[in-house]
């Protein structure tokens, strides 16, 4: 695998690359973080902490041990060069997709989703996104920078176009972003009330799932760069993920924005590990 460093594997991800259905890869990048950096350390913390989990999910009644899952480690990214970092991510994800495997990426900041989306869009031109987040991420630029964690969904819209981006849990953004979303995305602010209805609507479409963990309330998940009060609880997130079992073509996913050092208790990392397990099982089951 191109420019990937091997680390301790996530629990249950011990299959060979050749035999695997799902490929876990870390993208340790936080080069455009605008408030509190540190997401680049998440992949190296998530993996060892995953051994506090069971491989079995009682929520989904599925077990990681029943599937062929591979963890190829972290993509080696050039520090301080955003464009080259994104290029390296896209190269890796494209290889995974071209090998007929599903990528599961752990960030890293939210901008790492962009090259993954570009890779999957090349294979699935009718791709849709389900986006869980506290923030709209719809700025056209952030302080003049087009490639930013604050503009990642806007950059995805550049090639996806209107009404293929479904946003949930959003509770922060500029007035301009909220107004722009009314015309171009399906924005469901504050909660996940319509989530199940949307999954039914998208059941036969190729769907990419991107979860910015700051969608969770900071009382549950303080270990993030831009915490935003008023978020959803863990059980609400799990219920939403369970509803994704109706999707026939969940083609990839990412989980981003854990900054482990802002939560010395380790609770935020434990939450992230559990979300990774559930999403991996959703990808493998379909």
PDB file of C-alpha atoms in Angstrom:
ATOM      1  CA  UNK A   1       0.000   0.000   0.000  1.00  0.00           C
ATOM      2  CA  UNK A   2       1.329   3.418  -1.055  1.00  0.00           C
ATOM      3  CA  UNK A   3       2.930   5.514   1.731  1.00  0.00           C
ATOM      4  CA  UNK A   4       1.221   3.870   4.688  1.00  0.00           C
ATOM      5  CA  UNK A   5       2.863   3.233   8.049  1.00  0.00           C
ATOM      6  CA  UNK A   6       1.855   0.178  10.058  1.00  0.00           C
ATOM      7  CA  UNK A   7       0.828   0.625  13.680  1.00  0.00           C
ATOM      8  CA  UNK A   8      -1.069  -1.442  16.225  1.00  0.00           C
ATOM      9  CA  UNK A   9      -4.280  -2.609  14.596  1.00  0.00           C
ATOM     10  CA  UNK A  10      -7.808  -1.729  15.681  1.00  0.00           C
ATOM     11  CA  UNK A  11      -9.406  -4.667  17.486  1.00  0.00           C
ATOM     12  CA  UNK A  12     -10.865  -7.215  15.075  1.00  0.00           C
ATOM     13  CA  UNK A  13      -9.063  -5.784  12.035  1.00  0.00           C
ATOM     14  CA  UNK A  14      -6.532  -8.581  11.572  1.00  0.00           C
ATOM     15  CA  UNK A  15      -7.315  -9.907   8.084  1.00  0.00           C
ATOM     16  CA  UNK A  16      -4.886  -9.527   5.215  1.00  0.00           C
ATOM     17  CA  UNK A  17      -5.464  -6.702   2.779  1.00  0.00           C
ATOM     18  CA  UNK A  18      -6.069  -9.152  -0.053  1.00  0.00           C
ATOM     19  CA  UNK A  19      -8.860 -10.993   1.782  1.00  0.00           C
ATOM     20  CA  UNK A  20     -10.483  -7.975   3.401  1.00  0.00           C
ATOM     21  CA  UNK A  21     -13.903  -6.459   2.766  1.00  0.00           C
ATOM     22  CA  UNK A  22     -13.308  -3.299   4.784  1.00  0.00           C
ATOM     23  CA  UNK A  23     -10.036  -1.380   5.042  1.00  0.00           C
ATOM     24  CA  UNK A  24      -9.407   0.888   8.013  1.00  0.00           C
ATOM     25  CA  UNK A  25      -6.889   3.673   7.433  1.00  0.00           C
ATOM     26  CA  UNK A  26      -5.789   6.612   9.562  1.00  0.00           C
ATOM     27  CA  UNK A  27      -5.420  10.151   8.216  1.00  0.00           C
ATOM     28  CA  UNK A  28      -3.464  12.019  10.921  1.00  0.00           C
ATOM     29  CA  UNK A  29      -3.883  15.551   9.597  1.00  0.00           C
ATOM     30  CA  UNK A  30      -4.978  18.769  11.333  1.00  0.00           C
ATOM     31  CA  UNK A  31      -3.240  21.356   9.193  1.00  0.00           C
ATOM     32  CA  UNK A  32      -6.214  23.717   8.800  1.00  0.00           C
ATOM     33  CA  UNK A  33      -7.571  23.524  12.347  1.00  0.00           C
ATOM     34  CA  UNK A  34      -8.881  26.963  13.277  1.00  0.00           C
ATOM     35  CA  UNK A  35      -9.295  26.666  17.058  1.00  0.00           C
ATOM     36  CA  UNK A  36      -7.686  23.815  19.019  1.00  0.00           C
ATOM     37  CA  UNK A  37      -5.319  21.474  17.135  1.00  0.00           C
ATOM     38  CA  UNK A  38      -4.632  17.870  18.027  1.00  0.00           C
ATOM     39  CA  UNK A  39      -6.770  15.638  15.817  1.00  0.00           C
ATOM     40  CA  UNK A  40      -3.640  14.341  14.109  1.00  0.00           C
ATOM     41  CA  UNK A  41      -2.932  12.334  17.267  1.00  0.00           C
ATOM     42  CA  UNK A  42      -6.291  10.539  17.227  1.00  0.00           C
ATOM     43  CA  UNK A  43      -5.499   7.483  15.072  1.00  0.00           C
ATOM     44  CA  UNK A  44      -2.512   6.498  17.218  1.00  0.00           C
ATOM     45  CA  UNK A  45      -4.617   6.762  20.390  1.00  0.00           C
ATOM     46  CA  UNK A  46      -7.762   5.085  19.050  1.00  0.00           C
ATOM     47  CA  UNK A  47      -6.128   1.795  18.106  1.00  0.00           C
ATOM     48  CA  UNK A  48      -4.678   0.739  21.484  1.00  0.00           C
ATOM     49  CA  UNK A  49      -7.792   1.966  23.296  1.00  0.00           C
ATOM     50  CA  UNK A  50      -9.984  -0.179  21.035  1.00  0.00           C
ATOM     51  CA  UNK A  51      -8.873  -3.209  23.034  1.00  0.00           C
ATOM     52  CA  UNK A  52     -11.173  -2.035  25.809  1.00  0.00           C
ATOM     53  CA  UNK A  53     -14.061  -2.994  23.503  1.00  0.00           C
ATOM     54  CA  UNK A  54     -15.650  -6.316  22.689  1.00  0.00           C
ATOM     55  CA  UNK A  55     -15.725  -7.222  19.017  1.00  0.00           C
ATOM     56  CA  UNK A  56     -19.460  -7.931  19.366  1.00  0.00           C
ATOM     57  CA  UNK A  57     -22.012  -5.120  19.066  1.00  0.00           C
ATOM     58  CA  UNK A  58     -25.204  -5.715  21.062  1.00  0.00           C
ATOM     59  CA  UNK A  59     -26.737  -2.750  19.220  1.00  0.00           C
ATOM     60  CA  UNK A  60     -26.445  -4.377  15.797  1.00  0.00           C
ATOM     61  CA  UNK A  61     -26.132  -8.013  16.897  1.00  0.00           C
ATOM     62  CA  UNK A  62     -23.042  -8.280  14.722  1.00  0.00           C
ATOM     63  CA  UNK A  63     -19.439  -9.221  15.492  1.00  0.00           C
ATOM     64  CA  UNK A  64     -16.218  -7.920  13.933  1.00  0.00           C
ATOM     65  CA  UNK A  65     -14.819 -11.454  14.074  1.00  0.00           C
ATOM     66  CA  UNK A  66     -17.369 -12.613  11.497  1.00  0.00           C
ATOM     67  CA  UNK A  67     -15.987 -10.343   8.769  1.00  0.00           C
ATOM     68  CA  UNK A  68     -12.706  -9.838   6.928  1.00  0.00           C
ATOM     69  CA  UNK A  69     -11.420  -6.493   8.162  1.00  0.00           C
ATOM     70  CA  UNK A  70      -7.973  -5.008   7.625  1.00  0.00           C
ATOM     71  CA  UNK A  71      -6.197  -2.083   9.286  1.00  0.00           C
ATOM     72  CA  UNK A  72      -3.405  -0.816   7.039  1.00  0.00           C
ATOM     73  CA  UNK A  73      -2.192   1.850   9.472  1.00  0.00           C
ATOM     74  CA  UNK A  74      -1.805   5.577   8.889  1.00  0.00           C
ATOM     75  CA  UNK A  75      -1.173   7.399   5.645  1.00  0.00           C
ATOM     76  CA  UNK A  76       2.187   9.159   5.777  1.00  0.00           C
ATOM     77  CA  UNK A  77       1.329  12.821   5.269  1.00  0.00           C
ATOM     78  CA  UNK A  78       3.660  15.773   4.636  1.00  0.00           C
ATOM     79  CA  UNK A  79       3.485  18.145   7.576  1.00  0.00           C
ATOM     80  CA  UNK A  80       2.579  21.706   6.606  1.00  0.00           C
ATOM     81  CA  UNK A  81       1.483  20.984   3.035  1.00  0.00           C
ATOM     82  CA  UNK A  82      -2.298  20.697   2.809  1.00  0.00           C
ATOM     83  CA  UNK A  83      -2.586  20.038  -0.925  1.00  0.00           C
ATOM     84  CA  UNK A  84       0.010  17.281  -0.901  1.00  0.00           C
ATOM     85  CA  UNK A  85      -1.541  15.728   2.200  1.00  0.00           C
ATOM     86  CA  UNK A  86      -4.932  15.595   0.501  1.00  0.00           C
ATOM     87  CA  UNK A  87      -3.312  14.120  -2.608  1.00  0.00           C
ATOM     88  CA  UNK A  88      -1.755  11.324  -0.542  1.00  0.00           C
ATOM     89  CA  UNK A  89      -5.110  10.554   1.079  1.00  0.00           C
ATOM     90  CA  UNK A  90      -6.857  10.434  -2.285  1.00  0.00           C
ATOM     91  CA  UNK A  91      -4.200   8.125  -3.721  1.00  0.00           C
ATOM     92  CA  UNK A  92      -4.672   5.672  -0.858  1.00  0.00           C
ATOM     93  CA  UNK A  93      -8.472   5.749  -0.862  1.00  0.00           C
ATOM     94  CA  UNK A  94      -8.576   5.391  -4.652  1.00  0.00           C
ATOM     95  CA  UNK A  95      -6.454   2.260  -4.435  1.00  0.00           C
ATOM     96  CA  UNK A  96      -8.762   0.788  -1.782  1.00  0.00           C
ATOM     97  CA  UNK A  97     -11.844   1.575  -3.871  1.00  0.00           C
ATOM     98  CA  UNK A  98     -10.287   0.253  -7.082  1.00  0.00           C
ATOM     99  CA  UNK A  99      -9.495  -2.985  -5.252  1.00  0.00           C
ATOM    100  CA  UNK A 100     -13.256  -3.328  -4.603  1.00  0.00           C
ATOM    101  CA  UNK A 101     -12.974  -2.735  -0.891  1.00  0.00           C
ATOM    102  CA  UNK A 102     -14.773  -0.235   1.311  1.00  0.00           C
ATOM    103  CA  UNK A 103     -12.701   2.442   3.065  1.00  0.00           C
ATOM    104  CA  UNK A 104     -13.223   3.368   6.705  1.00  0.00           C
ATOM    105  CA  UNK A 105     -11.048   6.364   7.538  1.00  0.00           C
ATOM    106  CA  UNK A 106     -10.280   7.806  10.961  1.00  0.00           C
ATOM    107  CA  UNK A 107      -9.074  11.405  11.206  1.00  0.00           C
ATOM    108  CA  UNK A 108      -7.714  13.785  11.671  1.00  0.00           C
ATOM    109  CA  UNK A 109      -9.679  16.959  11.028  1.00  0.00           C
ATOM    110  CA  UNK A 110     -12.747  17.013   8.819  1.00  0.00           C
ATOM    111  CA  UNK A 111     -10.931  18.187   5.688  1.00  0.00           C
ATOM    112  CA  UNK A 112      -9.574  14.643   5.277  1.00  0.00           C
ATOM    113  CA  UNK A 113     -13.065  13.616   4.127  1.00  0.00           C
ATOM    114  CA  UNK A 114     -12.714  15.599   0.904  1.00  0.00           C
ATOM    115  CA  UNK A 115     -10.209  13.377  -0.951  1.00  0.00           C
ATOM    116  CA  UNK A 116     -12.087  10.266   0.166  1.00  0.00           C
ATOM    117  CA  UNK A 117     -15.294  11.705  -1.249  1.00  0.00           C
ATOM    118  CA  UNK A 118     -13.523  12.579  -4.487  1.00  0.00           C
ATOM    119  CA  UNK A 119     -12.275   9.001  -4.833  1.00  0.00           C
ATOM    120  CA  UNK A 120     -15.697   7.491  -4.223  1.00  0.00           C
ATOM    121  CA  UNK A 121     -17.419   9.998  -6.498  1.00  0.00           C
ATOM    122  CA  UNK A 122     -15.204   8.813  -9.356  1.00  0.00           C
ATOM    123  CA  UNK A 123     -16.584   5.296  -8.900  1.00  0.00           C
ATOM    124  CA  UNK A 124     -20.137   6.300  -7.899  1.00  0.00           C
ATOM    125  CA  UNK A 125     -21.194   9.439  -9.834  1.00  0.00           C
ATOM    126  CA  UNK A 126     -24.601   9.430  -8.106  1.00  0.00           C
ATOM    127  CA  UNK A 127     -22.998   9.461  -4.641  1.00  0.00           C
ATOM    128  CA  UNK A 128     -24.854  11.038  -1.719  1.00  0.00           C
ATOM    129  CA  UNK A 129     -23.453  12.110   1.650  1.00  0.00           C
ATOM    130  CA  UNK A 130     -24.912  11.689   5.119  1.00  0.00           C
ATOM    131  CA  UNK A 131     -23.131  14.248   7.282  1.00  0.00           C
ATOM    132  CA  UNK A 132     -23.379  14.344  11.086  1.00  0.00           C
ATOM    133  CA  UNK A 133     -21.758  17.385  12.668  1.00  0.00           C
ATOM    134  CA  UNK A 134     -22.184  20.339  14.995  1.00  0.00           C
ATOM    135  CA  UNK A 135     -21.040  22.687  12.221  1.00  0.00           C
ATOM    136  CA  UNK A 136     -22.289  23.364   8.710  1.00  0.00           C
ATOM    137  CA  UNK A 137     -18.785  23.278   7.155  1.00  0.00           C
ATOM    138  CA  UNK A 138     -20.263  25.201   4.221  1.00  0.00           C
ATOM    139  CA  UNK A 139     -18.050  28.292   4.107  1.00  0.00           C
ATOM    140  CA  UNK A 140     -16.779  29.069   0.649  1.00  0.00           C
ATOM    141  CA  UNK A 141     -13.481  29.863   2.328  1.00  0.00           C
ATOM    142  CA  UNK A 142     -12.085  30.379   5.807  1.00  0.00           C
ATOM    143  CA  UNK A 143      -9.949  33.512   6.040  1.00  0.00           C
ATOM    144  CA  UNK A 144      -9.259  33.224   2.325  1.00  0.00           C
ATOM    145  CA  UNK A 145      -8.439  29.498   2.386  1.00  0.00           C
ATOM    146  CA  UNK A 146     -10.682  27.358   0.198  1.00  0.00           C
ATOM    147  CA  UNK A 147      -9.342  24.084   1.599  1.00  0.00           C
ATOM    148  CA  UNK A 148     -10.356  24.144   5.256  1.00  0.00           C
ATOM    149  CA  UNK A 149     -12.122  21.963   7.774  1.00  0.00           C
ATOM    150  CA  UNK A 150     -14.704  24.788   7.815  1.00  0.00           C
ATOM    151  CA  UNK A 151     -15.351  24.427   4.067  1.00  0.00           C
ATOM    152  CA  UNK A 152     -15.070  20.676   3.486  1.00  0.00           C
ATOM    153  CA  UNK A 153     -18.750  20.091   2.736  1.00  0.00           C
ATOM    154  CA  UNK A 154     -18.856  23.147   0.461  1.00  0.00           C
ATOM    155  CA  UNK A 155     -15.916  21.715  -1.483  1.00  0.00           C
ATOM    156  CA  UNK A 156     -17.755  18.390  -1.748  1.00  0.00           C
ATOM    157  CA  UNK A 157     -20.772  20.255  -3.119  1.00  0.00           C
ATOM    158  CA  UNK A 158     -18.517  21.669  -5.854  1.00  0.00           C
ATOM    159  CA  UNK A 159     -18.571  18.270  -7.580  1.00  0.00           C
ATOM    160  CA  UNK A 160     -21.680  16.623  -6.105  1.00  0.00           C
ATOM    161  CA  UNK A 161     -24.052  19.502  -6.790  1.00  0.00           C
ATOM    162  CA  UNK A 162     -27.384  20.327  -5.195  1.00  0.00           C
ATOM    163  CA  UNK A 163     -29.477  18.154  -2.886  1.00  0.00           C
ATOM    164  CA  UNK A 164     -27.128  15.210  -2.491  1.00  0.00           C
ATOM    165  CA  UNK A 165     -25.780  16.256   0.902  1.00  0.00           C
ATOM    166  CA  UNK A 166     -27.876  15.427   3.985  1.00  0.00           C
ATOM    167  CA  UNK A 167     -26.745  17.239   7.133  1.00  0.00           C
ATOM    168  CA  UNK A 168     -27.829  16.376  10.686  1.00  0.00           C
ATOM    169  CA  UNK A 169     -27.191  17.711  14.177  1.00  0.00           C
ATOM    170  CA  UNK A 170     -25.993  21.075  12.861  1.00  0.00           C
ATOM    171  CA  UNK A 171     -26.129  23.844  15.443  1.00  0.00           C
ATOM    172  CA  UNK A 172     -23.348  26.232  14.474  1.00  0.00           C
ATOM    173  CA  UNK A 173     -22.406  28.201  11.378  1.00  0.00           C
ATOM    174  CA  UNK A 174     -22.652  31.634   9.856  1.00  0.00           C
ATOM    175  CA  UNK A 175     -25.966  33.112   8.768  1.00  0.00           C
ATOM    176  CA  UNK A 176     -24.713  32.924   5.199  1.00  0.00           C
ATOM    177  CA  UNK A 177     -24.031  29.197   5.535  1.00  0.00           C
ATOM    178  CA  UNK A 178     -27.500  28.455   6.875  1.00  0.00           C
ATOM    179  CA  UNK A 179     -29.104  30.511   4.115  1.00  0.00           C
ATOM    180  CA  UNK A 180     -26.941  28.849   1.460  1.00  0.00           C
ATOM    181  CA  UNK A 181     -27.902  25.404   2.769  1.00  0.00           C
ATOM    182  CA  UNK A 182     -31.603  26.136   2.251  1.00  0.00           C
ATOM    183  CA  UNK A 183     -30.965  26.204  -1.492  1.00  0.00           C
ATOM    184  CA  UNK A 184     -28.306  23.545  -1.910  1.00  0.00           C
ATOM    185  CA  UNK A 185     -28.327  20.838   0.808  1.00  0.00           C
ATOM    186  CA  UNK A 186     -30.827  19.071   3.048  1.00  0.00           C
ATOM    187  CA  UNK A 187     -30.006  20.713   6.376  1.00  0.00           C
ATOM    188  CA  UNK A 188     -31.623  19.196   9.458  1.00  0.00           C
ATOM    189  CA  UNK A 189     -30.509  21.441  12.338  1.00  0.00           C
ATOM    190  CA  UNK A 190     -30.145  20.552  16.014  1.00  0.00           C
ATOM    191  CA  UNK A 191     -31.331  16.939  15.961  1.00  0.00           C
ATOM    192  CA  UNK A 192     -31.707  13.716  14.006  1.00  0.00           C
ATOM    193  CA  UNK A 193     -35.514  13.560  13.920  1.00  0.00           C
ATOM    194  CA  UNK A 194     -35.749  12.959  10.158  1.00  0.00           C
ATOM    195  CA  UNK A 195     -32.711  10.679   9.953  1.00  0.00           C
ATOM    196  CA  UNK A 196     -34.571   7.394   9.530  1.00  0.00           C
ATOM    197  CA  UNK A 197     -36.840   8.856   6.841  1.00  0.00           C
ATOM    198  CA  UNK A 198     -33.795  10.019   4.890  1.00  0.00           C
ATOM    199  CA  UNK A 199     -32.096   6.619   5.114  1.00  0.00           C
ATOM    200  CA  UNK A 200     -35.208   5.010   3.635  1.00  0.00           C
ATOM    201  CA  UNK A 201     -35.192   7.593   0.842  1.00  0.00           C
ATOM    202  CA  UNK A 202     -31.537   6.775   0.082  1.00  0.00           C
ATOM    203  CA  UNK A 203     -31.764   2.993   0.479  1.00  0.00           C
ATOM    204  CA  UNK A 204     -30.819   2.261  -3.143  1.00  0.00           C
ATOM    205  CA  UNK A 205     -28.316   5.093  -3.637  1.00  0.00           C
ATOM    206  CA  UNK A 206     -24.561   4.898  -2.999  1.00  0.00           C
ATOM    207  CA  UNK A 207     -24.019   6.680   0.324  1.00  0.00           C
ATOM    208  CA  UNK A 208     -20.905   7.928   2.085  1.00  0.00           C
ATOM    209  CA  UNK A 209     -21.185   8.519   5.837  1.00  0.00           C
ATOM    210  CA  UNK A 210     -19.076  11.228   7.470  1.00  0.00           C
ATOM    211  CA  UNK A 211     -19.265  11.663  11.238  1.00  0.00           C
ATOM    212  CA  UNK A 212     -17.696  14.654  12.911  1.00  0.00           C
ATOM    213  CA  UNK A 213     -17.858  13.534  16.516  1.00  0.00           C
ATOM    214  CA  UNK A 214     -18.551  17.055  17.748  1.00  0.00           C
ATOM    215  CA  UNK A 215     -22.140  16.278  16.734  1.00  0.00           C
ATOM    216  CA  UNK A 216     -22.214  14.806  20.242  1.00  0.00           C
ATOM    217  CA  UNK A 217     -22.744  17.095  23.195  1.00  0.00           C
ATOM    218  CA  UNK A 218     -19.471  18.177  24.865  1.00  0.00           C
ATOM    219  CA  UNK A 219     -20.694  16.671  28.141  1.00  0.00           C
ATOM    220  CA  UNK A 220     -20.315  13.301  26.398  1.00  0.00           C
ATOM    221  CA  UNK A 221     -17.488  14.133  24.039  1.00  0.00           C
ATOM    222  CA  UNK A 222     -15.258  16.987  25.278  1.00  0.00           C
ATOM    223  CA  UNK A 223     -12.185  15.767  23.401  1.00  0.00           C
ATOM    224  CA  UNK A 224     -12.599  17.770  20.231  1.00  0.00           C
ATOM    225  CA  UNK A 225     -11.153  20.918  18.723  1.00  0.00           C
ATOM    226  CA  UNK A 226     -14.343  22.974  18.467  1.00  0.00           C
ATOM    227  CA  UNK A 227     -16.840  21.778  21.097  1.00  0.00           C
ATOM    228  CA  UNK A 228     -20.378  23.047  20.610  1.00  0.00           C
ATOM    229  CA  UNK A 229     -22.984  22.818  23.424  1.00  0.00           C
ATOM    230  CA  UNK A 230     -26.435  21.490  22.632  1.00  0.00           C
ATOM    231  CA  UNK A 231     -25.434  18.290  20.882  1.00  0.00           C
ATOM    232  CA  UNK A 232     -27.019  14.877  20.677  1.00  0.00           C
ATOM    233  CA  UNK A 233     -26.476  12.070  23.179  1.00  0.00           C
ATOM    234  CA  UNK A 234     -24.622   8.832  22.451  1.00  0.00           C
ATOM    235  CA  UNK A 235     -27.760   6.688  22.349  1.00  0.00           C
ATOM    236  CA  UNK A 236     -29.308   9.021  19.762  1.00  0.00           C
ATOM    237  CA  UNK A 237     -26.250   8.559  17.572  1.00  0.00           C
ATOM    238  CA  UNK A 238     -26.378   4.782  17.976  1.00  0.00           C
ATOM    239  CA  UNK A 239     -30.079   4.724  17.071  1.00  0.00           C
ATOM    240  CA  UNK A 240     -29.314   6.710  13.936  1.00  0.00           C
ATOM    241  CA  UNK A 241     -26.531   4.333  12.967  1.00  0.00           C
ATOM    242  CA  UNK A 242     -28.850   1.357  13.437  1.00  0.00           C
ATOM    243  CA  UNK A 243     -31.242   2.878  10.911  1.00  0.00           C
ATOM    244  CA  UNK A 244     -28.451   2.790   8.312  1.00  0.00           C
ATOM    245  CA  UNK A 245     -28.908  -0.974   8.060  1.00  0.00           C
ATOM    246  CA  UNK A 246     -31.618  -0.244   5.470  1.00  0.00           C
ATOM    247  CA  UNK A 247     -29.020   1.185   3.063  1.00  0.00           C
ATOM    248  CA  UNK A 248     -28.124  -1.210   0.272  1.00  0.00           C
ATOM    249  CA  UNK A 249     -25.011   0.682  -0.833  1.00  0.00           C
ATOM    250  CA  UNK A 250     -23.067   2.196   2.060  1.00  0.00           C
ATOM    251  CA  UNK A 251     -19.823   2.575   0.132  1.00  0.00           C
ATOM    252  CA  UNK A 252     -17.495   4.219   2.648  1.00  0.00           C
ATOM    253  CA  UNK A 253     -17.271   6.222   5.838  1.00  0.00           C
ATOM    254  CA  UNK A 254     -15.077   8.355   8.036  1.00  0.00           C
ATOM    255  CA  UNK A 255     -15.017   9.365  11.690  1.00  0.00           C
ATOM    256  CA  UNK A 256     -13.182  12.588  12.434  1.00  0.00           C
ATOM    257  CA  UNK A 257     -12.345  15.368  14.898  1.00  0.00           C
ATOM    258  CA  UNK A 258     -11.314  13.460  18.011  1.00  0.00           C
ATOM    259  CA  UNK A 259      -8.622  15.488  19.780  1.00  0.00           C
ATOM    260  CA  UNK A 260      -7.743  13.018  22.528  1.00  0.00           C
ATOM    261  CA  UNK A 261      -5.548  15.274  24.629  1.00  0.00           C
ATOM    262  CA  UNK A 262      -8.436  17.602  25.517  1.00  0.00           C
ATOM    263  CA  UNK A 263     -10.031  14.752  27.465  1.00  0.00           C
ATOM    264  CA  UNK A 264      -7.462  13.233  29.846  1.00  0.00           C
ATOM    265  CA  UNK A 265     -10.145  10.899  31.220  1.00  0.00           C
ATOM    266  CA  UNK A 266     -10.075   8.947  27.959  1.00  0.00           C
ATOM    267  CA  UNK A 267     -13.876   8.937  27.727  1.00  0.00           C
ATOM    268  CA  UNK A 268     -13.918  10.726  24.361  1.00  0.00           C
ATOM    269  CA  UNK A 269     -11.536   8.168  22.895  1.00  0.00           C
ATOM    270  CA  UNK A 270     -13.682   5.331  24.256  1.00  0.00           C
ATOM    271  CA  UNK A 271     -16.729   6.901  22.602  1.00  0.00           C
ATOM    272  CA  UNK A 272     -14.863   7.197  19.310  1.00  0.00           C
ATOM    273  CA  UNK A 273     -13.729   3.567  19.440  1.00  0.00           C
ATOM    274  CA  UNK A 274     -17.284   2.396  19.892  1.00  0.00           C
ATOM    275  CA  UNK A 275     -18.494   4.494  16.973  1.00  0.00           C
ATOM    276  CA  UNK A 276     -15.710   3.062  14.791  1.00  0.00           C
ATOM    277  CA  UNK A 277     -16.831  -0.461  15.687  1.00  0.00           C
ATOM    278  CA  UNK A 278     -20.471   0.249  14.846  1.00  0.00           C
ATOM    279  CA  UNK A 279     -19.651   1.918  11.527  1.00  0.00           C
ATOM    280  CA  UNK A 280     -17.268  -0.893  10.570  1.00  0.00           C
ATOM    281  CA  UNK A 281     -20.021  -3.416  11.164  1.00  0.00           C
ATOM    282  CA  UNK A 282     -22.491  -1.393   9.109  1.00  0.00           C
ATOM    283  CA  UNK A 283     -20.044  -1.322   6.198  1.00  0.00           C
ATOM    284  CA  UNK A 284     -19.246  -5.023   6.477  1.00  0.00           C
ATOM    285  CA  UNK A 285     -22.858  -6.144   6.866  1.00  0.00           C
ATOM    286  CA  UNK A 286     -23.785  -4.478   3.571  1.00  0.00           C
TER     287      UNK A 286
END
